CSV table of N, CA and C in Angstrom, one decimal:
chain,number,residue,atom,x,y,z
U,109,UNK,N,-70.8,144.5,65.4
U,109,UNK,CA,-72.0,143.9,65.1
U,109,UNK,C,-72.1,143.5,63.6
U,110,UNK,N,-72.7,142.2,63.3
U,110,UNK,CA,-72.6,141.5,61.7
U,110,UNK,C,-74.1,142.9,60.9
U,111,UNK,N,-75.0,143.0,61.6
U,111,UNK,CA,-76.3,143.4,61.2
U,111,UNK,C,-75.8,144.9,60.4
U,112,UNK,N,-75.1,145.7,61.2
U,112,UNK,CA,-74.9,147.2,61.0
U,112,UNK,C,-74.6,147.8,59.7
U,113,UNK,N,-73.3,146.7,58.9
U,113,UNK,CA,-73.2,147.3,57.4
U,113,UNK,C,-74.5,146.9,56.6
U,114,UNK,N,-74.5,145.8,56.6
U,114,UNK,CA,-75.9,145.7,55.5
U,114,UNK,C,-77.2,146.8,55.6
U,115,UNK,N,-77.4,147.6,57.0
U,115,UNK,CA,-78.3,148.0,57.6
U,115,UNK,C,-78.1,149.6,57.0
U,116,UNK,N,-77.2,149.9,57.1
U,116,UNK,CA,-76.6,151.2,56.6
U,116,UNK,C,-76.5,151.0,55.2
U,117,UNK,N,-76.2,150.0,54.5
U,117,UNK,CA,-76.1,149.8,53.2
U,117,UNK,C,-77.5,150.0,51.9
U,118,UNK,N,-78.4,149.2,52.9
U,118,UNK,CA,-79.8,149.4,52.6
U,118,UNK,C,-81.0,150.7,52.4
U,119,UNK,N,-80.0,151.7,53.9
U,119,UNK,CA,-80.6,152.5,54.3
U,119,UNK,C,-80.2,153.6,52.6
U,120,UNK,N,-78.9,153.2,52.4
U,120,UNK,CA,-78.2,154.1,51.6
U,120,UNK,C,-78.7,154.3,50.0
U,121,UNK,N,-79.2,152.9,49.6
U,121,UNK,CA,-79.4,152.3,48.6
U,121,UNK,C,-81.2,153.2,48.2
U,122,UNK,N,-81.8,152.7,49.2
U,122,UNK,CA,-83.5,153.3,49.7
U,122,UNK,C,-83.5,155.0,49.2
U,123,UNK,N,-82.6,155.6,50.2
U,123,UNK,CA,-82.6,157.1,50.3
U,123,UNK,C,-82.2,157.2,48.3
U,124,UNK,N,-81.0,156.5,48.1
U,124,UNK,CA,-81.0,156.7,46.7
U,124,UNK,C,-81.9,157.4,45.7
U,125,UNK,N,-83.0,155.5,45.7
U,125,UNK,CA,-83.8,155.5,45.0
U,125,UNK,C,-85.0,156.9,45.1
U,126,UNK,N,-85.0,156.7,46.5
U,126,UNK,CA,-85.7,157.5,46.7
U,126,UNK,C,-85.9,159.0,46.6
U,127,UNK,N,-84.3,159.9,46.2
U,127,UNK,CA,-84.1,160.8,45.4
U,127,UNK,C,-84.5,161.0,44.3
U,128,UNK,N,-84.1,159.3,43.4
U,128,UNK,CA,-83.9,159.6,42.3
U,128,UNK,C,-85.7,159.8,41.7
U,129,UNK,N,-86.7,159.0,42.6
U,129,UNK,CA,-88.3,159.0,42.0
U,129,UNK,C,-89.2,160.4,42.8
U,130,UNK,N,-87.8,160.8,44.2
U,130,UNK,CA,-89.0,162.8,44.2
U,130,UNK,C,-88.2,163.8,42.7
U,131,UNK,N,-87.1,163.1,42.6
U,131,UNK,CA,-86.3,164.4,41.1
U,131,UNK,C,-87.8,163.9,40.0
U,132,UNK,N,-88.0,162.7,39.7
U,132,UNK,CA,-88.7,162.1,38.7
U,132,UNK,C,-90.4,162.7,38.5
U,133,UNK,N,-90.7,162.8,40.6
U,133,UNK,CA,-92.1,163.3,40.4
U,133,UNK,C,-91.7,164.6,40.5
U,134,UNK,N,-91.2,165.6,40.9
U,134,UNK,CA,-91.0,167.3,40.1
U,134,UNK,C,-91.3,167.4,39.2
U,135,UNK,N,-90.0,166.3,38.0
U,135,UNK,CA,-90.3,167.1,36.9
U,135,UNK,C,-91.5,166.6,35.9
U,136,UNK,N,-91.9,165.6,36.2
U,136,UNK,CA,-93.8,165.2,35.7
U,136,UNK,C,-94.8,166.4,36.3
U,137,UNK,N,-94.4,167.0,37.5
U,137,UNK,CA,-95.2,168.2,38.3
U,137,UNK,C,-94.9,169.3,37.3
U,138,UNK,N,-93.9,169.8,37.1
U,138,UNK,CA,-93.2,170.9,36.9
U,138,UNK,C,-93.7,171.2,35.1
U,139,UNK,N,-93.2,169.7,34.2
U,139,UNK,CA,-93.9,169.8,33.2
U,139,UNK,C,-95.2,170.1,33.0
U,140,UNK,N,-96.2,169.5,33.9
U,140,UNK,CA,-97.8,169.6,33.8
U,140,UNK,C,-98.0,171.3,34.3
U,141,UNK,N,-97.5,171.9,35.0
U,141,UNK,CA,-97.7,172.9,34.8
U,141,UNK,C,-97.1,173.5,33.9
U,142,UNK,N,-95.9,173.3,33.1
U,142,UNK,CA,-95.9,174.1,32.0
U,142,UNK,C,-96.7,174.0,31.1
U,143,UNK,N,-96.9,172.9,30.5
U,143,UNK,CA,-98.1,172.0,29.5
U,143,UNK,C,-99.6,172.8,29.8
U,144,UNK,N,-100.0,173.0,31.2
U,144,UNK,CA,-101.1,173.3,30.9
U,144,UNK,C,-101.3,174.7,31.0
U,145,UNK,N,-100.2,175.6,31.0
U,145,UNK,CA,-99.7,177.0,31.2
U,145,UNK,C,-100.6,177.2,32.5
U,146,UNK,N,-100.8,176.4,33.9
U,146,UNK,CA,-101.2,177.1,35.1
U,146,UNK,C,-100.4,178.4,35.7
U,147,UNK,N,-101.3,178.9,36.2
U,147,UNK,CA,-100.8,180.1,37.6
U,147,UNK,C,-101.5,179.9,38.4
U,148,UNK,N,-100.6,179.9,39.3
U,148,UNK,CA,-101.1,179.7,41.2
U,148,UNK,C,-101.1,180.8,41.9
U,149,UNK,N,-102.0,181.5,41.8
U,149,UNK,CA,-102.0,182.7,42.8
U,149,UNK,C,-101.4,184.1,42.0
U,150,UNK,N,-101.4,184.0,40.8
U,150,UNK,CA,-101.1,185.3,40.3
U,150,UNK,C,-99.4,184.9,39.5
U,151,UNK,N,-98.8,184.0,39.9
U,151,UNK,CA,-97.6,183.6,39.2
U,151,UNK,C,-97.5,183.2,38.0
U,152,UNK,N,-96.3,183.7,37.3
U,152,UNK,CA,-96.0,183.1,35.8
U,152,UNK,C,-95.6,181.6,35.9
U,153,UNK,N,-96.3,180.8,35.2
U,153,UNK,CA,-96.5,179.7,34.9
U,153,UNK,C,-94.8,178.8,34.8
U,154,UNK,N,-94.2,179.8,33.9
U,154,UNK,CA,-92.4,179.5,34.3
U,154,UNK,C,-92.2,179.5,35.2
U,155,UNK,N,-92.4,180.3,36.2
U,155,UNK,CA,-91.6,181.0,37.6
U,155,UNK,C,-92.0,179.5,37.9
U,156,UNK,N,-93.1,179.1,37.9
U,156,UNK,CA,-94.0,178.0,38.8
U,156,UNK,C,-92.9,176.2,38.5
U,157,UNK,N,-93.2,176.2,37.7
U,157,UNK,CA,-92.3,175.2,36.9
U,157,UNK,C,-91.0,175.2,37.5
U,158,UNK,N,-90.1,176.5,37.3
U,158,UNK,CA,-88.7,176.2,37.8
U,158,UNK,C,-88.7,176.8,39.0
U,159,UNK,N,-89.5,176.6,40.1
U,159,UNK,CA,-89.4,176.4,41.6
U,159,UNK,C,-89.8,174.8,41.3
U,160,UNK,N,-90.9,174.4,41.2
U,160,UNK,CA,-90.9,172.8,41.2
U,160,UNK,C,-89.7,172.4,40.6
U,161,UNK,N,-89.0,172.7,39.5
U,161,UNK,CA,-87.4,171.7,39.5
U,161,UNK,C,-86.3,172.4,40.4
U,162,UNK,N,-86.8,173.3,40.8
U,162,UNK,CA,-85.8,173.6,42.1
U,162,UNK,C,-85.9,172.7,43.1
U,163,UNK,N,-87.2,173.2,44.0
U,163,UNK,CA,-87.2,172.0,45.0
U,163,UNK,C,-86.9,170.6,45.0
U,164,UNK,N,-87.3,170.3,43.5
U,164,UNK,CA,-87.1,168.5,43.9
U,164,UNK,C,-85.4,168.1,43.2
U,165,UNK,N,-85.0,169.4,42.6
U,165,UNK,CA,-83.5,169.1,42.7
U,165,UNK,C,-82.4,169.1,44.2
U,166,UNK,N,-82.8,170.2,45.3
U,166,UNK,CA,-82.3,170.5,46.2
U,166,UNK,C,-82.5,169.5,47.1
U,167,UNK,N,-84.0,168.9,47.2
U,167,UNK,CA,-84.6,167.8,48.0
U,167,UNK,C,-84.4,166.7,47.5
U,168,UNK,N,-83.7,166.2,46.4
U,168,UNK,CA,-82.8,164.9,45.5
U,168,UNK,C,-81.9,165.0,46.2
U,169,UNK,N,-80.9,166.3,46.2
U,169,UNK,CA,-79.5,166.9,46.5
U,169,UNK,C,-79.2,166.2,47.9
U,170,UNK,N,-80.1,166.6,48.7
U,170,UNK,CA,-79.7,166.1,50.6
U,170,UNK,C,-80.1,164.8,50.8
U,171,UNK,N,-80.8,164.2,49.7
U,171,UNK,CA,-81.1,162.6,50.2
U,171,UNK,C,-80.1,161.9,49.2
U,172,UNK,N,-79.9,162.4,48.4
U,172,UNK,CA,-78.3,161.6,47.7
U,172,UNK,C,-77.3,161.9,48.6
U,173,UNK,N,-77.3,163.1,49.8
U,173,UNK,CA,-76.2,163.7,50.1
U,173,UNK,C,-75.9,162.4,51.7
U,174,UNK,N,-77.5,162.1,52.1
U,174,UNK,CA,-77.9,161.3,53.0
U,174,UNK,C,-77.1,160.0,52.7
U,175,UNK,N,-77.5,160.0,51.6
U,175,UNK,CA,-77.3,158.2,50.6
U,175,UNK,C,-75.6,158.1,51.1
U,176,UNK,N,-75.2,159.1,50.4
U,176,UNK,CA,-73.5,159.0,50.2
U,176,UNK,C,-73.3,159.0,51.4
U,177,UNK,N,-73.6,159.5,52.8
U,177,UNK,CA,-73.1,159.3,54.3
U,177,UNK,C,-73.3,157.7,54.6
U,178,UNK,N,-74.8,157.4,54.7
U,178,UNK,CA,-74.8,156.1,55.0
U,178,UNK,C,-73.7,154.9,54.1
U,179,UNK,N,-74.2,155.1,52.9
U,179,UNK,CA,-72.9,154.2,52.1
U,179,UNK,C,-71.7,154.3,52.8
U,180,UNK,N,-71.5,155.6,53.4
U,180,UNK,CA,-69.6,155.4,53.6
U,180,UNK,C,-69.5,155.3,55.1
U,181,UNK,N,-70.6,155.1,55.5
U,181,UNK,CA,-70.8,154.9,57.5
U,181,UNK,C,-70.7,152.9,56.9
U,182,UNK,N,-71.2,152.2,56.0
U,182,UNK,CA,-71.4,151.1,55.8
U,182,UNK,C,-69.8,150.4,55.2
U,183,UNK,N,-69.1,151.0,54.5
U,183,UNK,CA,-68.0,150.5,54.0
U,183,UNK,C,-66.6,150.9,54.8
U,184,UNK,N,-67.1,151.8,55.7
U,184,UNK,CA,-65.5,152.4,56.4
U,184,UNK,C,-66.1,151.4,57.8
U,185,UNK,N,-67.2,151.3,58.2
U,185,UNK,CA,-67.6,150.8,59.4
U,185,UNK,C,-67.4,151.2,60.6
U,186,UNK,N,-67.5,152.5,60.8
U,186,UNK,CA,-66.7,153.5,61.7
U,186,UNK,C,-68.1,154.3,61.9
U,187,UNK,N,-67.7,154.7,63.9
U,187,UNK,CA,-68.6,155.5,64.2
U,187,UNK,C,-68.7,156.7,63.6
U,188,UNK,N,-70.0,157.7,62.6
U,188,UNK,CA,-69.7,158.8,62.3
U,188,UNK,C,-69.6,160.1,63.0
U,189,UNK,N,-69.1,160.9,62.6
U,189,UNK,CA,-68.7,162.0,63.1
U,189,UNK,C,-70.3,162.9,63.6
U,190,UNK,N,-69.9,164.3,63.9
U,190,UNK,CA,-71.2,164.9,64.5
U,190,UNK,C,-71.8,165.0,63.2
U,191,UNK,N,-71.0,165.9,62.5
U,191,UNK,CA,-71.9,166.3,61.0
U,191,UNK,C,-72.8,165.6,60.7
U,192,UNK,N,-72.4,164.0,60.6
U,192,UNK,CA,-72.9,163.2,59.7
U,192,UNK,C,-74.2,162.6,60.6
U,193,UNK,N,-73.9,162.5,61.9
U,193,UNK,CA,-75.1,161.9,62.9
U,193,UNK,C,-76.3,162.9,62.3
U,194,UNK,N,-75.9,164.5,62.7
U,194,UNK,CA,-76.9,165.7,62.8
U,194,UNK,C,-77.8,165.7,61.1
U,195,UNK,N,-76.8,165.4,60.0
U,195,UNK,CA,-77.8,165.4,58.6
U,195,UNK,C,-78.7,163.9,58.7
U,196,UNK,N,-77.9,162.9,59.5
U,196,UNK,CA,-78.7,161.8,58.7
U,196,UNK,C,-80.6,161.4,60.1
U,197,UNK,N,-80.0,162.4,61.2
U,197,UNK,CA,-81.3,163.1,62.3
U,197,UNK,C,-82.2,163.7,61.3
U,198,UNK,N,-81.5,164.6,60.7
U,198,UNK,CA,-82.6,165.4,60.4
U,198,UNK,C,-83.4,165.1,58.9
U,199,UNK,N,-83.2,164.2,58.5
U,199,UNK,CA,-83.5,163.1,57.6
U,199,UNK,C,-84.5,162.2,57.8
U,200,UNK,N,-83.8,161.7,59.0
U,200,UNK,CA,-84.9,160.8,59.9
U,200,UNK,C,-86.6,161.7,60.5
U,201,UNK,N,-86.0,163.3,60.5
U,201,UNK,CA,-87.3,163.8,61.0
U,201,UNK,C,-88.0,164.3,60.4
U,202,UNK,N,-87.2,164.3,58.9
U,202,UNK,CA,-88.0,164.6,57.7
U,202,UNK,C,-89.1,163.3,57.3
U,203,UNK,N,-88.2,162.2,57.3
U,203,UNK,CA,-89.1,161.3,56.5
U,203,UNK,C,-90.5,160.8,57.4
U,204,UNK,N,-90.2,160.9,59.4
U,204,UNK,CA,-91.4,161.0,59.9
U,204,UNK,C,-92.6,161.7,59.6
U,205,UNK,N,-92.1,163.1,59.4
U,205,UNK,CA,-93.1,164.1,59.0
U,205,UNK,C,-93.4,164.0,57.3
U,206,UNK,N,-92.8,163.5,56.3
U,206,UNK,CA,-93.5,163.0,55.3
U,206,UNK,C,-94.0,162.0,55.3
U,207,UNK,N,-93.8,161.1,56.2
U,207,UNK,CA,-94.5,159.8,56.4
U,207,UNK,C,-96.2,159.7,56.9
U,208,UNK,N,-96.4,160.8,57.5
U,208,UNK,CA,-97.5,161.3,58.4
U,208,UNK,C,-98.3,162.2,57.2
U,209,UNK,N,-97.7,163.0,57.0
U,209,UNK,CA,-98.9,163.3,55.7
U,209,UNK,C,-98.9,162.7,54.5
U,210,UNK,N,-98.3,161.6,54.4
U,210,UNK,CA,-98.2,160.6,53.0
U,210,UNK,C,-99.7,160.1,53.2
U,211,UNK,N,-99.9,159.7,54.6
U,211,UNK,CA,-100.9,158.5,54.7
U,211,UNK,C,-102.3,159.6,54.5
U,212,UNK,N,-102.5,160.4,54.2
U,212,UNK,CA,-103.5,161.2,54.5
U,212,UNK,C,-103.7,161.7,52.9
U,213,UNK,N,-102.1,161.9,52.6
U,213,UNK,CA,-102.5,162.7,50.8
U,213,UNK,C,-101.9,161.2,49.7
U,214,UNK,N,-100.9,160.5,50.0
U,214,UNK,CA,-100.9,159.5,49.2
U,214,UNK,C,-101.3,158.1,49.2
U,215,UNK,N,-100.9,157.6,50.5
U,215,UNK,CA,-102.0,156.2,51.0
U,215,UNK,C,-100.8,155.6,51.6
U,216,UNK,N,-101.2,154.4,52.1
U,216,UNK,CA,-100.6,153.3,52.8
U,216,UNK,C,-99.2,152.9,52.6
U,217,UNK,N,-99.1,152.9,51.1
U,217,UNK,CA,-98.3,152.1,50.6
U,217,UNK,C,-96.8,153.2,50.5
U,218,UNK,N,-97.3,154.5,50.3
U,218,UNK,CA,-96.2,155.6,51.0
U,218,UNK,C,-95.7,155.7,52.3
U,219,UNK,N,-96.8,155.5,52.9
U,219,UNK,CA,-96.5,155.8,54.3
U,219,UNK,C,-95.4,154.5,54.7
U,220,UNK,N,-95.9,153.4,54.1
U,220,UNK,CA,-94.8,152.4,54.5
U,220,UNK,C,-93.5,152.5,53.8
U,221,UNK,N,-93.5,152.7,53.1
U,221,UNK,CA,-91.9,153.1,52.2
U,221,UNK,C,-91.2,153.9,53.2
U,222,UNK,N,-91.8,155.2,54.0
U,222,UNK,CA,-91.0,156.0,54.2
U,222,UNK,C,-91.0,155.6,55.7
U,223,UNK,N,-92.1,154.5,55.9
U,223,UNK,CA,-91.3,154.2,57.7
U,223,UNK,C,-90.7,153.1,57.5
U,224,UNK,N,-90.5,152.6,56.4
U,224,UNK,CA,-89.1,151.6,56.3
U,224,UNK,C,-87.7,152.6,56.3
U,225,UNK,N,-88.0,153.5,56.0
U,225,UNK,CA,-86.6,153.8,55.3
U,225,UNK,C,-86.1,155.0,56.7
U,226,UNK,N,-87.4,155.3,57.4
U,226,UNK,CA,-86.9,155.9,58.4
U,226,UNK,C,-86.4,155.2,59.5
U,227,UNK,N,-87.2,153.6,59.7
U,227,UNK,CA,-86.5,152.4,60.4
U,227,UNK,C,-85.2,151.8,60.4
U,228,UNK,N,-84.5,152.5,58.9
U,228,UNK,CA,-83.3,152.0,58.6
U,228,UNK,C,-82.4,152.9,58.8
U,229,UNK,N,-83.0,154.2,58.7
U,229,UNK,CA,-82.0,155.3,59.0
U,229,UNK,C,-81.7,155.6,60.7
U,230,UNK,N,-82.5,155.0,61.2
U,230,UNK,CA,-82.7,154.8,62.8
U,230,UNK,C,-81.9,153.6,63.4
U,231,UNK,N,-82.4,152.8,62.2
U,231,UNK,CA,-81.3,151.4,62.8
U,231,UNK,C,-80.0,151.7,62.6
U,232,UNK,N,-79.7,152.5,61.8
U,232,UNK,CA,-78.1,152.9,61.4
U,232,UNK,C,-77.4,153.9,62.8
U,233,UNK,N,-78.4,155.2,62.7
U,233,UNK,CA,-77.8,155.3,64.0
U,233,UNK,C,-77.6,154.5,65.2
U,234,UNK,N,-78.2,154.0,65.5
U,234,UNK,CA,-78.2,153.6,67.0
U,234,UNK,C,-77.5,152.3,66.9
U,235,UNK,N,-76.9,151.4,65.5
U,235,UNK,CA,-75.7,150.2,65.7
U,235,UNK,C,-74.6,151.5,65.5
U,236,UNK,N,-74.5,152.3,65.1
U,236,UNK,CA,-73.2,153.2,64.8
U,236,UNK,C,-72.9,154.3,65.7
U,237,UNK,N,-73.9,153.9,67.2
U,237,UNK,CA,-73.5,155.1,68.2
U,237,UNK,C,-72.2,155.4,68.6
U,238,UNK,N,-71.8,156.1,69.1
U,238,UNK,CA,-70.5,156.2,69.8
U,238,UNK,C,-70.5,155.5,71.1
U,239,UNK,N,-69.3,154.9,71.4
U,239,UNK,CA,-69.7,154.3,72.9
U,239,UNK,C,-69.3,155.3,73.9
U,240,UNK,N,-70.2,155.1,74.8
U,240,UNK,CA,-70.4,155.9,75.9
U,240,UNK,C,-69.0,155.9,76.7
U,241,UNK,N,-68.7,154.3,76.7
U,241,UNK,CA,-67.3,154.4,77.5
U,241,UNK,C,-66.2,155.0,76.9
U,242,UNK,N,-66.0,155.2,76.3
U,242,UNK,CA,-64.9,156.3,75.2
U,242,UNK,C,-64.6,157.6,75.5
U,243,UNK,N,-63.2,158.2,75.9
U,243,UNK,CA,-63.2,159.5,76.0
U,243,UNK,C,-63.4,160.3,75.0
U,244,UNK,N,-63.9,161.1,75.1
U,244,UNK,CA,-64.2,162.1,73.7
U,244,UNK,C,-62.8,162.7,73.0
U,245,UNK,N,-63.3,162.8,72.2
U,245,UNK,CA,-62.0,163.8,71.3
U,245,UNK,C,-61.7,164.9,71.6
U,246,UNK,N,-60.4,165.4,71.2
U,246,UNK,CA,-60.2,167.0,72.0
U,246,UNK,C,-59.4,167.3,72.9
């Protein structure tokens, strides 16, 4: 299929960016609570801060980790393996379920970013299935 690399390529590029602006909103989060010395519920205002640049480093981590599958599902052009189907699923069920409370806590214009990007991580699997008629490995 001509469609498949570009499609994976895009998907790859999206998840990127899209790392690179949740690392960006952490640490604008992470700063404002240090700046305004909050506590949430009884916690040190530090503690508070570096869990926020934890999560949005870890949550950068698996969608660059996403990025770099798709990119190399798009350049080798080959069906991928289990590993890589099962992270870039559960990616796909992430960005559903952030997609669904985007529209509710961010607006419209989130919610469509992340059903584009879950459209493309969808469209990647299913040009890059394995074919059915193929014996399996093993």
């Amino acid at each position: 299929m001509v469609a498949r690399r570009p499609i994976a390529l895009a998907a790859g590029i999206l998840l990127l960016a899209e790392a690179a602006g949740l690392l960006f909103v952490h640490a604008v989060l992470a700063s404002v609570v240090t700046n305004q010395n909050m506590s949430f519920g009884g916690f040190d205002p530090g503690l508070t801060a570096d869990a926020t640049w934890a999560m949005g480093g870890v949550f950068a981590a698996a969608l660059a980790c996403c990025a770099a599958l798709l990119v190399l599902m798009a350049v080798r052009d080959r069906v991928p393996g289990r590993p890589t189907r099962i992270a870039l699923v559960a990616c796909a069920i992430a960005h559903g379920v952030l997609g669904a409370l985007a529209v509710g806590l961010v607006g419209w214009t989130a919610f469509g970013f992340l059903m584009v990007v879950l459209g493309l991580i969808v469209g990647s699997l299913l040009l890059y299935a394995p074919d059915p008629a193929a014996p399996a490995p093993g």
